[in-house]
mmCIF file of C-alpha atoms in Angstrom:
data_model
loop_
_atom_site.group_PDB
_atom_site.id
_atom_site.type_symbol
_atom_site.label_atom_id
_atom_site.label_comp_id
_atom_site.label_asym_id
_atom_site.label_seq_id
_atom_site.Cartn_x
_atom_site.Cartn_y
_atom_site.Cartn_z
ATOM 1 C CA MET A 1 147.321 279.174 127.684
ATOM 2 C CA ALA A 2 146.972 279.610 123.944
ATOM 3 C CA SER A 3 147.130 283.354 124.273
ATOM 4 C CA LEU A 4 150.615 282.992 126.149
ATOM 5 C CA VAL A 5 151.929 280.844 123.225
ATOM 6 C CA ARG A 6 150.648 283.503 120.753
ATOM 7 C CA LEU A 7 152.298 286.376 122.718
ATOM 8 C CA SER A 8 155.527 284.537 122.879
ATOM 9 C CA SER A 9 155.502 283.786 119.169
ATOM 10 C CA LEU A 10 154.800 287.441 118.361
ATOM 11 C CA TYR A 11 157.519 288.515 120.662
ATOM 12 C CA ALA A 12 159.914 286.063 118.840
ATOM 13 C CA ARG A 13 158.887 287.683 115.535
ATOM 14 C CA GLY A 14 159.942 291.139 116.752
ATOM 15 C CA VAL A 15 156.584 292.436 117.941
ATOM 16 C CA LYS A 16 156.766 293.407 121.525
ATOM 17 C CA PRO A 17 153.525 293.398 123.564
ATOM 18 C CA LEU A 18 152.556 296.673 125.135
ATOM 19 C CA PHE A 19 152.418 295.504 128.760
ATOM 20 C CA LEU A 20 154.633 292.391 128.699
ATOM 21 C CA ASN A 21 158.209 292.319 127.921
ATOM 22 C CA ARG A 22 158.501 288.620 128.843
ATOM 23 C CA CYS A 23 155.882 285.869 129.251
ATOM 24 C CA LEU A 24 155.361 285.427 132.963
ATOM 25 C CA LEU A 25 154.816 281.664 133.072
ATOM 26 C CA ALA A 26 157.316 278.958 132.678
ATOM 27 C CA ARG A 27 155.775 275.669 131.557
ATOM 28 C CA PRO A 28 156.738 272.679 129.367
ATOM 29 C CA LEU A 29 155.905 272.316 125.739
ATOM 30 C CA VAL A 30 153.514 269.451 126.421
ATOM 31 C CA ALA A 31 151.208 271.683 128.617
ATOM 32 C CA SER A 32 149.922 273.542 125.615
ATOM 33 C CA GLY A 33 147.637 270.665 124.704
ATOM 34 C CA SER A 34 148.071 271.108 121.000
ATOM 35 C CA ASN A 35 150.538 269.884 118.383
ATOM 36 C CA ASN A 36 152.351 273.102 118.337
ATOM 37 C CA LYS A 37 155.604 273.198 116.295
ATOM 38 C CA GLU A 38 157.084 276.087 117.994
ATOM 39 C CA SER A 39 160.435 275.683 119.681
ATOM 40 C CA PRO A 40 160.465 275.142 123.509
ATOM 41 C CA ALA A 41 162.394 278.355 123.919
ATOM 42 C CA LEU A 42 159.415 280.384 122.836
ATOM 43 C CA LEU A 43 157.219 278.698 125.497
ATOM 44 C CA LEU A 44 159.549 279.079 128.349
ATOM 45 C CA SER A 45 160.534 282.081 130.157
ATOM 46 C CA ARG A 46 161.895 283.233 133.603
ATOM 47 C CA ILE A 47 160.039 283.904 136.743
ATOM 48 C CA HIS A 48 161.885 286.155 139.286
ATOM 49 C CA VAL A 49 161.555 284.950 142.859
ATOM 50 C CA SER A 50 163.631 285.782 145.863
ATOM 51 C CA PRO A 51 165.936 282.993 146.977
ATOM 52 C CA ASN A 52 165.339 281.066 150.105
ATOM 53 C CA PHE A 53 168.216 282.724 151.963
ATOM 54 C CA TYR A 54 166.695 286.214 151.591
ATOM 55 C CA ALA A 55 163.598 285.188 153.431
ATOM 56 C CA VAL A 56 163.584 286.283 156.997
ATOM 57 C CA SER A 57 161.155 283.736 158.304
ATOM 58 C CA LYS A 58 160.526 280.162 157.380
ATOM 59 C CA SER A 59 156.817 280.606 157.988
ATOM 60 C CA ALA A 60 155.491 283.471 155.902
ATOM 61 C CA SER A 61 151.947 283.129 157.097
ATOM 62 C CA GLN A 62 153.226 283.429 160.749
ATOM 63 C CA HIS A 63 155.020 286.577 159.800
ATOM 64 C CA TRP A 64 152.032 287.987 158.104
ATOM 65 C CA ARG A 65 150.012 287.315 161.242
ATOM 66 C CA ASN A 66 152.615 289.031 163.373
ATOM 67 C CA GLU A 67 152.497 292.121 161.072
ATOM 68 C CA ARG A 68 148.640 292.240 161.317
ATOM 69 C CA ALA A 69 148.775 291.893 165.138
ATOM 70 C CA LEU A 70 151.312 294.635 165.324
ATOM 71 C CA THR A 71 149.060 296.897 163.157
ATOM 72 C CA VAL A 72 146.117 296.158 165.476
ATOM 73 C CA VAL A 73 148.273 297.111 168.447
ATOM 74 C CA LEU A 74 149.352 300.210 166.686
ATOM 75 C CA PHE A 75 145.863 301.320 165.970
ATOM 76 C CA SER A 76 144.846 300.628 169.530
ATOM 77 C CA LEU A 77 147.634 302.662 170.838
ATOM 78 C CA PHE A 78 146.379 305.799 169.029
ATOM 79 C CA PRO A 79 143.148 306.124 171.129
ATOM 80 C CA ALA A 80 145.089 305.146 174.239
ATOM 81 C CA ALA A 81 147.470 308.046 173.577
ATOM 82 C CA PHE A 82 144.511 310.473 173.870
ATOM 83 C CA ILE A 83 142.645 308.748 176.671
ATOM 84 C CA CYS A 84 145.514 308.152 179.003
ATOM 85 C CA PRO A 85 148.896 309.546 177.819
ATOM 86 C CA GLY A 86 151.857 308.541 179.875
ATOM 87 C CA PRO A 87 155.156 306.869 179.753
ATOM 88 C CA VAL A 88 153.800 303.333 179.174
ATOM 89 C CA VAL A 89 151.997 304.467 175.993
ATOM 90 C CA ASN A 90 154.929 306.638 174.909
ATOM 91 C CA TYR A 91 157.466 303.751 175.070
ATOM 92 C CA SER A 92 154.957 301.357 173.592
ATOM 93 C CA LEU A 93 154.466 303.785 170.648
ATOM 94 C CA SER A 94 158.190 303.987 170.268
ATOM 95 C CA ALA A 95 158.639 300.275 170.083
ATOM 96 C CA VAL A 96 155.621 299.637 167.752
ATOM 97 C CA ILE A 97 156.536 302.465 165.337
ATOM 98 C CA ALA A 98 160.130 301.260 165.084
ATOM 99 C CA LEU A 99 159.175 297.579 164.540
ATOM 100 C CA HIS A 100 156.368 298.418 162.052
ATOM 101 C CA SER A 101 158.826 300.635 160.012
ATOM 102 C CA TYR A 102 161.477 297.911 160.165
ATOM 103 C CA TRP A 103 159.117 295.160 158.917
ATOM 104 C CA GLY A 104 157.869 297.456 156.053
ATOM 105 C CA LEU A 105 161.391 298.424 154.976
ATOM 106 C CA GLU A 106 162.501 294.907 155.285
ATOM 107 C CA ASN A 107 159.695 293.751 152.874
ATOM 108 C CA ILE A 108 160.662 296.441 150.391
ATOM 109 C CA ILE A 109 164.358 295.333 150.552
ATOM 110 C CA THR A 110 163.451 291.619 150.037
ATOM 111 C CA ASP A 111 161.343 292.512 147.010
ATOM 112 C CA TYR A 112 163.567 295.091 145.280
ATOM 113 C CA VAL A 113 167.171 294.597 146.208
ATOM 114 C CA HIS A 114 168.964 291.804 144.432
ATOM 115 C CA GLY A 115 172.467 290.458 144.912
ATOM 116 C CA SER A 116 173.903 289.036 148.087
ATOM 117 C CA ALA A 117 176.276 291.844 149.011
ATOM 118 C CA THR A 118 173.758 294.670 148.286
ATOM 119 C CA PHE A 119 170.994 292.720 150.135
ATOM 120 C CA LYS A 120 173.185 292.402 153.169
ATOM 121 C CA MET A 121 174.147 296.141 153.146
ATOM 122 C CA ALA A 122 170.592 297.254 152.703
ATOM 123 C CA LYS A 123 169.459 294.992 155.479
ATOM 124 C CA ALA A 124 172.164 296.306 157.837
ATOM 125 C CA ALA A 125 171.200 299.818 156.840
ATOM 126 C CA ILE A 126 167.556 299.382 157.694
ATOM 127 C CA LEU A 127 168.473 297.683 160.992
ATOM 128 C CA ALA A 128 170.650 300.578 161.911
ATOM 129 C CA LEU A 129 167.955 303.085 160.850
ATOM 130 C CA SER A 130 165.265 301.255 162.909
ATOM 131 C CA ALA A 131 167.514 301.078 165.914
ATOM 132 C CA THR A 132 168.389 304.856 165.663
ATOM 133 C CA THR A 133 164.641 305.469 165.271
ATOM 134 C CA PHE A 134 163.828 303.550 168.411
ATOM 135 C CA ALA A 135 166.638 305.187 170.339
ATOM 136 C CA GLY A 136 165.619 308.568 169.214
ATOM 137 C CA LEU A 137 162.000 308.093 170.172
ATOM 138 C CA CYS A 138 163.057 306.695 173.588
ATOM 139 C CA TYR A 139 165.363 309.720 174.175
ATOM 140 C CA PHE A 140 162.560 312.068 173.125
ATOM 141 C CA ASN A 141 160.238 310.317 175.654
ATOM 142 C CA TYR A 142 162.761 310.454 178.411
ATOM 143 C CA SER A 143 164.242 313.948 178.015
ATOM 144 C CA ASP A 144 161.302 315.864 176.519
ATOM 145 C CA VAL A 145 157.441 315.754 176.631
ATOM 146 C CA GLY A 146 156.874 312.529 174.997
ATOM 147 C CA ILE A 147 155.186 311.412 171.742
ATOM 148 C CA CYS A 148 151.605 311.747 173.093
ATOM 149 C CA LYS A 149 152.145 315.280 174.491
ATOM 150 C CA ALA A 150 154.092 316.314 171.378
ATOM 151 C CA VAL A 151 151.228 315.342 169.024
ATOM 152 C CA ALA A 152 148.672 317.054 171.383
ATOM 153 C CA MET A 153 150.804 320.260 171.216
ATOM 154 C CA LEU A 154 151.094 320.106 167.463
ATOM 155 C CA TRP A 155 147.339 319.767 167.249
ATOM 156 C CA SER A 156 146.786 322.746 169.471
ATOM 157 C CA ILE A 157 148.721 325.118 167.246
#
């Protein structure tokens, strides 16, 4: 903790640390444990966290478990695509790929897009992109050879 106080006092004197442009912890003046005469403004800084209304799920651990389960399903569908390719595996791959990409892009949007209006626009855009991806993969499965056969044909080139 003393190093954070020193970094903040150096920063106040005009010396900018190489890797830190702000102190990353917000703590009260009493927490330093010493009789420091520095002003409380030097010891406090901001932490950026996403507001609660940006969070998609109230239970982050449940969402994390769902993402891991989807990843396991995705990895199990790859061997199934070679062992028994067919419509069930093709449409399952379509759904899992679309959902996996939606959740990944949603996490990126939650972490890096700030502001209520831009967040809502970005969220709508990834929802539209994921729906279009799913519809396109389903159309490809229905009207063409399917995902499994297409990958097999690419590998045979």
